[in-house]
Every structure is written in C-alpha cells, then in structure tokens.
One Martini backbone bead per residue (centre of mass of N, CA, C, O) as a GRO file, in nm:
protein
  253
    1MET     BB    1  -2.328  -2.092  -0.537
    2ALA     BB    2  -2.332  -1.818  -0.381
    3ARG     BB    3  -2.328  -1.495  -0.420
    4ARG     BB    4  -2.131  -1.253  -0.342
    5LYS     BB    5  -2.105  -0.975  -0.146
    6LYS     BB    6  -2.069  -0.655  -0.225
    7ILE     BB    7  -1.922  -0.374  -0.054
    8TYR     BB    8  -1.668  -0.271  -0.245
    9GLU     BB    9  -1.530  -0.039  -0.497
   10GLY     BB   10  -1.228   0.042  -0.621
   11LYS     BB   11  -0.946   0.109  -0.813
   12ALA     BB   12  -0.793  -0.190  -0.710
   13LYS     BB   13  -1.049  -0.304  -0.539
   14ILE     BB   14  -1.247  -0.565  -0.397
   15LEU     BB   15  -1.512  -0.617  -0.165
   16TYR     BB   16  -1.615  -0.899   0.038
   17GLU     BB   17  -1.771  -1.101   0.197
   18GLY     BB   18  -1.705  -1.321   0.429
   19PRO     BB   19  -1.726  -1.644   0.577
   20GLU     BB   20  -1.691  -1.469   0.843
   21PRO     BB   21  -1.727  -1.285   1.092
   22GLY     BB   22  -1.501  -1.022   1.042
   23THR     BB   23  -1.472  -1.070   0.725
   24ILE     BB   24  -1.274  -1.025   0.415
   25VAL     BB   25  -1.261  -1.014   0.064
   26GLN     BB   26  -0.971  -0.935  -0.127
   27TYR     BB   27  -0.966  -0.796  -0.459
   28PHE     BB   28  -0.730  -0.783  -0.723
   29LYS     BB   29  -0.690  -0.571  -0.972
   30ASP     BB   30  -0.573  -0.450  -1.300
   31ASP     BB   31  -0.606  -0.171  -1.231
   32ALA     BB   32  -0.479   0.154  -1.339
   33THR     BB   33  -0.411   0.457  -1.157
   34ALA     BB   34  -0.401   0.823  -1.198
   35PHE     BB   35  -0.473   1.127  -1.101
   36ASN     BB   36  -0.747   1.056  -0.968
   37ALA     BB   37  -0.837   0.869  -1.231
   38GLN     BB   38  -0.756   1.017  -1.506
   39LYS     BB   39  -0.569   0.761  -1.536
   40LYS     BB   40  -0.635   0.459  -1.728
   41GLU     BB   41  -0.569   0.098  -1.688
   42VAL     BB   42  -0.532  -0.242  -1.806
   43ILE     BB   43  -0.301  -0.480  -1.636
   44ASP     BB   44  -0.177  -0.762  -1.676
   45GLY     BB   45  -0.109  -0.906  -1.348
   46LYS     BB   46  -0.118  -0.689  -1.120
   47GLY     BB   47  -0.305  -0.821  -0.907
   48VAL     BB   48  -0.131  -1.067  -0.855
   49LEU     BB   49   0.120  -0.927  -0.754
   50ASN     BB   50  -0.004  -0.752  -0.524
   51ASN     BB   51  -0.109  -0.983  -0.359
   52ARG     BB   52   0.171  -1.127  -0.310
   53LEU     BB   53   0.322  -0.876  -0.194
   54SER     BB   54   0.128  -0.809   0.036
   55GLU     BB   55   0.169  -1.074   0.183
   56PHE     BB   56   0.471  -1.051   0.233
   57PHE     BB   57   0.459  -0.794   0.406
   58MET     BB   58   0.245  -0.867   0.618
   59THR     BB   59   0.391  -1.113   0.726
   60GLY     BB   60   0.649  -0.970   0.812
   61LEU     BB   61   0.516  -0.782   1.018
   62ALA     BB   62   0.398  -1.008   1.205
   63GLN     BB   63   0.685  -1.124   1.277
   64ILE     BB   64   0.755  -0.825   1.431
   65GLY     BB   65   0.467  -0.721   1.567
   66VAL     BB   66   0.282  -0.607   1.335
   67PRO     BB   67  -0.035  -0.524   1.294
   68THR     BB   68  -0.279  -0.683   1.081
   69HIS     BB   69  -0.545  -0.779   0.851
   70PHE     BB   70  -0.406  -1.032   0.772
   71ILE     BB   71  -0.460  -1.387   0.719
   72LYS     BB   72  -0.490  -1.492   0.397
   73ARG     BB   73  -0.433  -1.649   0.100
   74LEU     BB   74  -0.655  -1.786  -0.140
   75ASN     BB   75  -0.531  -1.676  -0.413
   76MET     BB   76  -0.419  -1.493  -0.681
   77ARG     BB   77  -0.642  -1.239  -0.594
   78GLU     BB   78  -0.696  -1.328  -0.287
   79GLN     BB   79  -0.799  -1.219   0.049
   80LEU     BB   80  -0.805  -1.266   0.390
   81VAL     BB   81  -0.958  -1.037   0.614
   82ARG     BB   82  -1.005  -0.803   0.847
   83GLN     BB   83  -1.239  -0.622   0.977
   84VAL     BB   84  -1.248  -0.262   0.956
   85GLU     BB   85  -1.209   0.066   1.081
   86ILE     BB   86  -1.136   0.321   0.891
   87VAL     BB   87  -0.925   0.557   0.883
   88PRO     BB   88  -0.943   0.882   0.715
   89LEU     BB   89  -0.631   0.807   0.623
   90GLU     BB   90  -0.324   0.886   0.482
   91VAL     BB   91  -0.006   0.742   0.540
   92ILE     BB   92   0.299   0.912   0.497
   93VAL     BB   93   0.632   0.805   0.413
   94ARG     BB   94   0.949   0.990   0.394
   95ASN     BB   95   1.297   0.961   0.277
   96TYR     BB   96   1.247   1.105  -0.001
   97ALA     BB   97   1.219   1.320  -0.243
   98ALA     BB   98   0.887   1.324  -0.406
   99GLY     BB   99   0.666   1.435  -0.595
  100THR     BB  100   0.471   1.641  -0.416
  101MET     BB  101   0.703   1.742  -0.240
  102SER     BB  102   0.875   1.865  -0.465
  103LYS     BB  103   0.656   2.065  -0.559
  104ARG     BB  104   0.591   2.215  -0.295
  105LEU     BB  105   0.926   2.262  -0.200
  106GLY     BB  106   1.157   2.245  -0.420
  107ILE     BB  107   1.270   1.951  -0.421
  108GLU     BB  108   1.479   1.734  -0.533
  109GLU     BB  109   1.462   1.445  -0.654
  110GLY     BB  110   1.627   1.222  -0.423
  111THR     BB  111   1.638   1.367  -0.162
  112GLN     BB  112   1.754   1.329   0.143
  113LEU     BB  113   1.619   1.317   0.436
  114PRO     BB  114   1.697   1.385   0.768
  115ARG     BB  115   1.414   1.237   0.803
  116PRO     BB  116   1.136   1.085   0.853
  117ILE     BB  117   0.833   1.182   0.696
  118VAL     BB  118   0.502   1.250   0.820
  119GLU     BB  119   0.194   1.226   0.651
  120TYR     BB  120  -0.147   1.360   0.586
  121CYS     BB  121  -0.453   1.234   0.431
  122TYR     BB  122  -0.765   1.288   0.328
  123LYS     BB  123  -1.013   1.056   0.251
  124ASP     BB  124  -1.104   1.204  -0.073
  125ASP     BB  125  -1.155   1.193  -0.402
  126ASP     BB  126  -1.312   1.465  -0.457
  127LEU     BB  127  -1.057   1.627  -0.310
  128GLY     BB  128  -0.777   1.472  -0.350
  129ASP     BB  129  -0.648   1.405  -0.088
  130PRO     BB  130  -0.575   1.607   0.134
  131LEU     BB  131  -0.363   1.778   0.313
  132VAL     BB  132  -0.305   1.727   0.672
  133THR     BB  133  -0.321   1.793   1.004
  134GLU     BB  134  -0.337   1.734   1.338
  135GLU     BB  135  -0.546   1.956   1.383
  136HIS     BB  136  -0.755   1.848   1.195
  137ILE     BB  137  -0.792   1.569   1.314
  138ALA     BB  138  -0.880   1.668   1.599
  139ALA     BB  139  -1.115   1.871   1.520
  140PHE     BB  140  -1.276   1.627   1.338
  141GLY     BB  141  -1.240   1.334   1.473
  142TRP     BB  142  -1.062   1.109   1.325
  143ALA     BB  143  -0.848   1.127   1.573
  144SER     BB  144  -0.680   1.076   1.838
  145GLN     BB  145  -0.397   1.128   2.006
  146GLN     BB  146  -0.345   0.836   2.060
  147ASP     BB  147  -0.382   0.744   1.774
  148MET     BB  148  -0.148   0.919   1.657
  149ASP     BB  149   0.072   0.778   1.815
  150ASP     BB  150   0.017   0.497   1.697
  151ILE     BB  151   0.043   0.562   1.396
  152LEU     BB  152   0.333   0.666   1.402
  153SER     BB  153   0.457   0.400   1.507
  154LEU     BB  154   0.358   0.216   1.278
  155ALA     BB  155   0.494   0.374   1.042
  156LEU     BB  156   0.791   0.349   1.141
  157ARG     BB  157   0.799   0.039   1.155
  158VAL     BB  158   0.740  -0.006   0.857
  159ASN     BB  159   0.980   0.151   0.750
  160ASP     BB  160   1.204  -0.021   0.874
  161PHE     BB  161   1.122  -0.291   0.734
  162LEU     BB  162   1.116  -0.201   0.432
  163SER     BB  163   1.395  -0.083   0.408
  164GLY     BB  164   1.554  -0.337   0.472
  165VAL     BB  165   1.435  -0.525   0.259
  166MET     BB  166   1.511  -0.354   0.012
  167MET     BB  167   1.813  -0.312   0.057
  168ALA     BB  168   1.881  -0.628   0.029
  169VAL     BB  169   1.771  -0.590  -0.304
  170GLY     BB  170   1.850  -0.301  -0.426
  171ILE     BB  171   1.623  -0.102  -0.281
  172ARG     BB  172   1.468   0.209  -0.257
  173LEU     BB  173   1.282   0.368  -0.007
  174VAL     BB  174   1.119   0.655  -0.060
  175ASP     BB  175   0.803   0.580  -0.026
  176PHE     BB  176   0.480   0.555   0.156
  177LYS     BB  177   0.149   0.407   0.209
  178ILE     BB  178  -0.103   0.382   0.458
  179GLU     BB  179  -0.355   0.210   0.633
  180VAL     BB  180  -0.581   0.241   0.921
  181GLY     BB  181  -0.738   0.024   1.161
  182ARG     BB  182  -1.011  -0.067   1.357
  183VAL     BB  183  -1.028  -0.293   1.634
  184TYR     BB  184  -1.250  -0.511   1.830
  185ASP     BB  185  -1.227  -0.638   2.173
  186GLY     BB  186  -1.486  -0.548   2.277
  187ASP     BB  187  -1.375  -0.265   2.448
  188PHE     BB  188  -1.120  -0.304   2.282
  189MET     BB  189  -0.891  -0.094   2.101
  190ARG     BB  190  -0.711  -0.123   1.786
  191LEU     BB  191  -0.435  -0.069   1.569
  192ILE     BB  192  -0.400  -0.147   1.216
  193VAL     BB  193  -0.284  -0.262   0.929
  194ALA     BB  194  -0.414  -0.197   0.604
  195ASP     BB  195  -0.503  -0.301   0.290
  196GLU     BB  196  -0.193  -0.228   0.144
  197ILE     BB  197   0.140  -0.351   0.022
  198SER     BB  198   0.281  -0.202  -0.268
  199PRO     BB  199   0.385  -0.063  -0.564
  200ASP     BB  200   0.128   0.129  -0.550
  201SER     BB  201   0.229   0.245  -0.237
  202CYS     BB  202   0.527   0.274  -0.356
  203ARG     BB  203   0.860   0.395  -0.377
  204LEU     BB  204   1.091   0.235  -0.610
  205TRP     BB  205   1.448   0.218  -0.629
  206ASP     BB  206   1.729   0.162  -0.776
  207ILE     BB  207   2.025   0.207  -0.634
  208GLU     BB  208   2.219   0.216  -0.890
  209THR     BB  209   2.005   0.347  -1.130
  210GLY     BB  210   1.702   0.456  -1.045
  211GLN     BB  211   1.500   0.272  -1.121
  212LYS     BB  212   1.162   0.235  -1.159
  213LEU     BB  213   0.936   0.005  -0.936
  214ASP     BB  214   0.655   0.161  -0.986
  215LYS     BB  215   0.376   0.359  -1.058
  216ASP     BB  216   0.554   0.571  -1.215
  217VAL     BB  217   0.562   0.415  -1.476
  218PHE     BB  218   0.268   0.489  -1.540
  219ARG     BB  219   0.249   0.798  -1.487
  220ARG     BB  220   0.529   0.846  -1.690
  221ASP     BB  221   0.586   0.643  -1.918
  222LEU     BB  222   0.847   0.415  -1.847
  223GLY     BB  223   0.680   0.144  -1.920
  224ASN     BB  224   0.636  -0.172  -1.783
  225LEU     BB  225   0.466  -0.248  -1.506
  226THR     BB  226   0.491  -0.558  -1.479
  227ASP     BB  227   0.796  -0.570  -1.492
  228ALA     BB  228   0.851  -0.403  -1.240
  229TYR     BB  229   0.697  -0.587  -1.037
  230THR     BB  230   0.848  -0.851  -1.109
  231GLU     BB  231   1.123  -0.753  -1.007
  232VAL     BB  232   1.045  -0.727  -0.718
  233ALA     BB  233   0.948  -1.022  -0.675
  234ARG     BB  234   1.214  -1.155  -0.748
  235ARG     BB  235   1.404  -1.028  -0.535
  236LEU     BB  236   1.215  -1.135  -0.288
  237GLY     BB  237   1.112  -1.439  -0.385
  238VAL     BB  238   0.823  -1.468  -0.517
  239MET     BB  239   0.994  -1.519  -0.763
  240PRO     BB  240   1.178  -1.653  -0.984
  241LYS     BB  241   1.496  -1.544  -1.081
  242THR     BB  242   1.486  -1.708  -1.373
  243SER     BB  243   1.253  -1.569  -1.477
  244SER     BB  244   1.077  -1.440  -1.728
  245PRO     BB  245   0.907  -1.205  -1.860
  246ILE     BB  246   0.545  -1.181  -1.806
  247THR     BB  247   0.224  -1.104  -1.828
  248LYS     BB  248   0.130  -1.377  -1.665
  249PRO     BB  249   0.231  -1.468  -1.383
  250THR     BB  250   0.408  -1.715  -1.202
  251LEU     BB  251   0.361  -1.809  -0.879
  252ILE     BB  252   0.440  -1.878  -0.559
  253ASN     BB  253   0.290  -2.074  -0.299
   0.00000   0.00000   0.00000
C-alpha cells in the first residue's frame, strides 16, 4: 500500500490526503498541549476519545441541518472529512465567564453571561491567536460581512445544540470554539463547521459539582484527562455507562 501523503500536522491532529479528490483523512493524536504548546504531554487514549466524540457532535449537528465537514469515521483514530478552505479565525462562544475572559475583564469564573458572547481570534500560533474585532476581520479581508453574518449564525446554532445535549446529561457548556471552512460547489460558496468539536475545544463542567471535564484538567493539573473525557463519552452514550475508567478505552462502533 502506498504511503499516504501528509498535508499538515498540528498540535492535536495530522491531516493526510484523502482517497478521493476533495477529501482529507483527519488523524487524532494523543498529544495534549496548553498555553500555546508551552505545556505538552502524550496522554494515552485521548485521540481515540476525541475522534469518537467529535463524530458524535458533528453527526448530531448534521441531523439538525448544520453543515459540517464530517463524512464518516474510518477507525478508532481517523475520520474522513471534506477538504475546506479554513477561515483564519477561531470562533469562540461563551455562556459563562471562564479562562481568558475572566482574566481580561475581572469577572469571576462561572458567572453566567447575560447572553452568549461570540469572540474571534486570529489563527496564528506565533502571535498566540490574538483576539480581534469584526473591524479587523473586514479590514484585512479574512471574511466578508456576509461571511461574518453566516459565521455568527453557525456559531449560535452550534451553541444551542451543544448546550441542550450537554444539559441533558448533567453537564454545563461553559464555552467552546469552532473553526469554519469554505467549500465550493461550482461558483457557489458556503460556510461549514470544520476541524473538531471535543472536550479539547469546549469547557464542560458538571452541573451539580462543578467538576471540570475538559482540557482545563490538563491545563490546571486537576487529575487524569482521559478519565474526564471518558466520563463525557459515557454520559453521552458513546461509551457503555457501566464501563470502568481505563487508560485505552474501548468504544462503541
């Protein structure tokens, strides 16, 4: 079998050429990073869990009419996705104050916001993904005004979906980030949700106890990251509810 051509390797995933034009194979690594990769560790099973959880969320979004790049899961660590032109922005939706928002604005973590707040960061690791405004986005041509309207609509629809799904299993969706890609059908362009949706890209707190079930466990040394992600997967039905925590989880196909 010919060796696949690697297109890109990031902090958490590797992208390979797909089997058909316009497709990419997305491989989930076990690497965990924080603080712009200043803190790094390999955590067994993390990539397997994120692959399965991202499939769960992307499939659910498609079922309610939110377009995504996800086509199908290939195996325990890989997905087949549509090739997209990534808009160079991280789109962050916040329902509660936490992380950098709390530090910037002096708002206590866990404070419920009066409405979901959408923020944008310019995707550039060397610059630390700086916060930008819609004025920056328009001035530098990263997205048009119509694009921004569509991105805002996508982000809020994803927020509605994820908030409901998480609340049903006793988890508070504090915030999350998504990436958006452009796909072209002839001369027609549309925007779709790309990259991944997983505990790596969300803040998830237990509604009753406030226990963190996301990458803050790694950032703040709060325990075992795989156990936290496994708990999210178990509550969502991605893993059997009766299974005990294991280092390399066995997931439902």
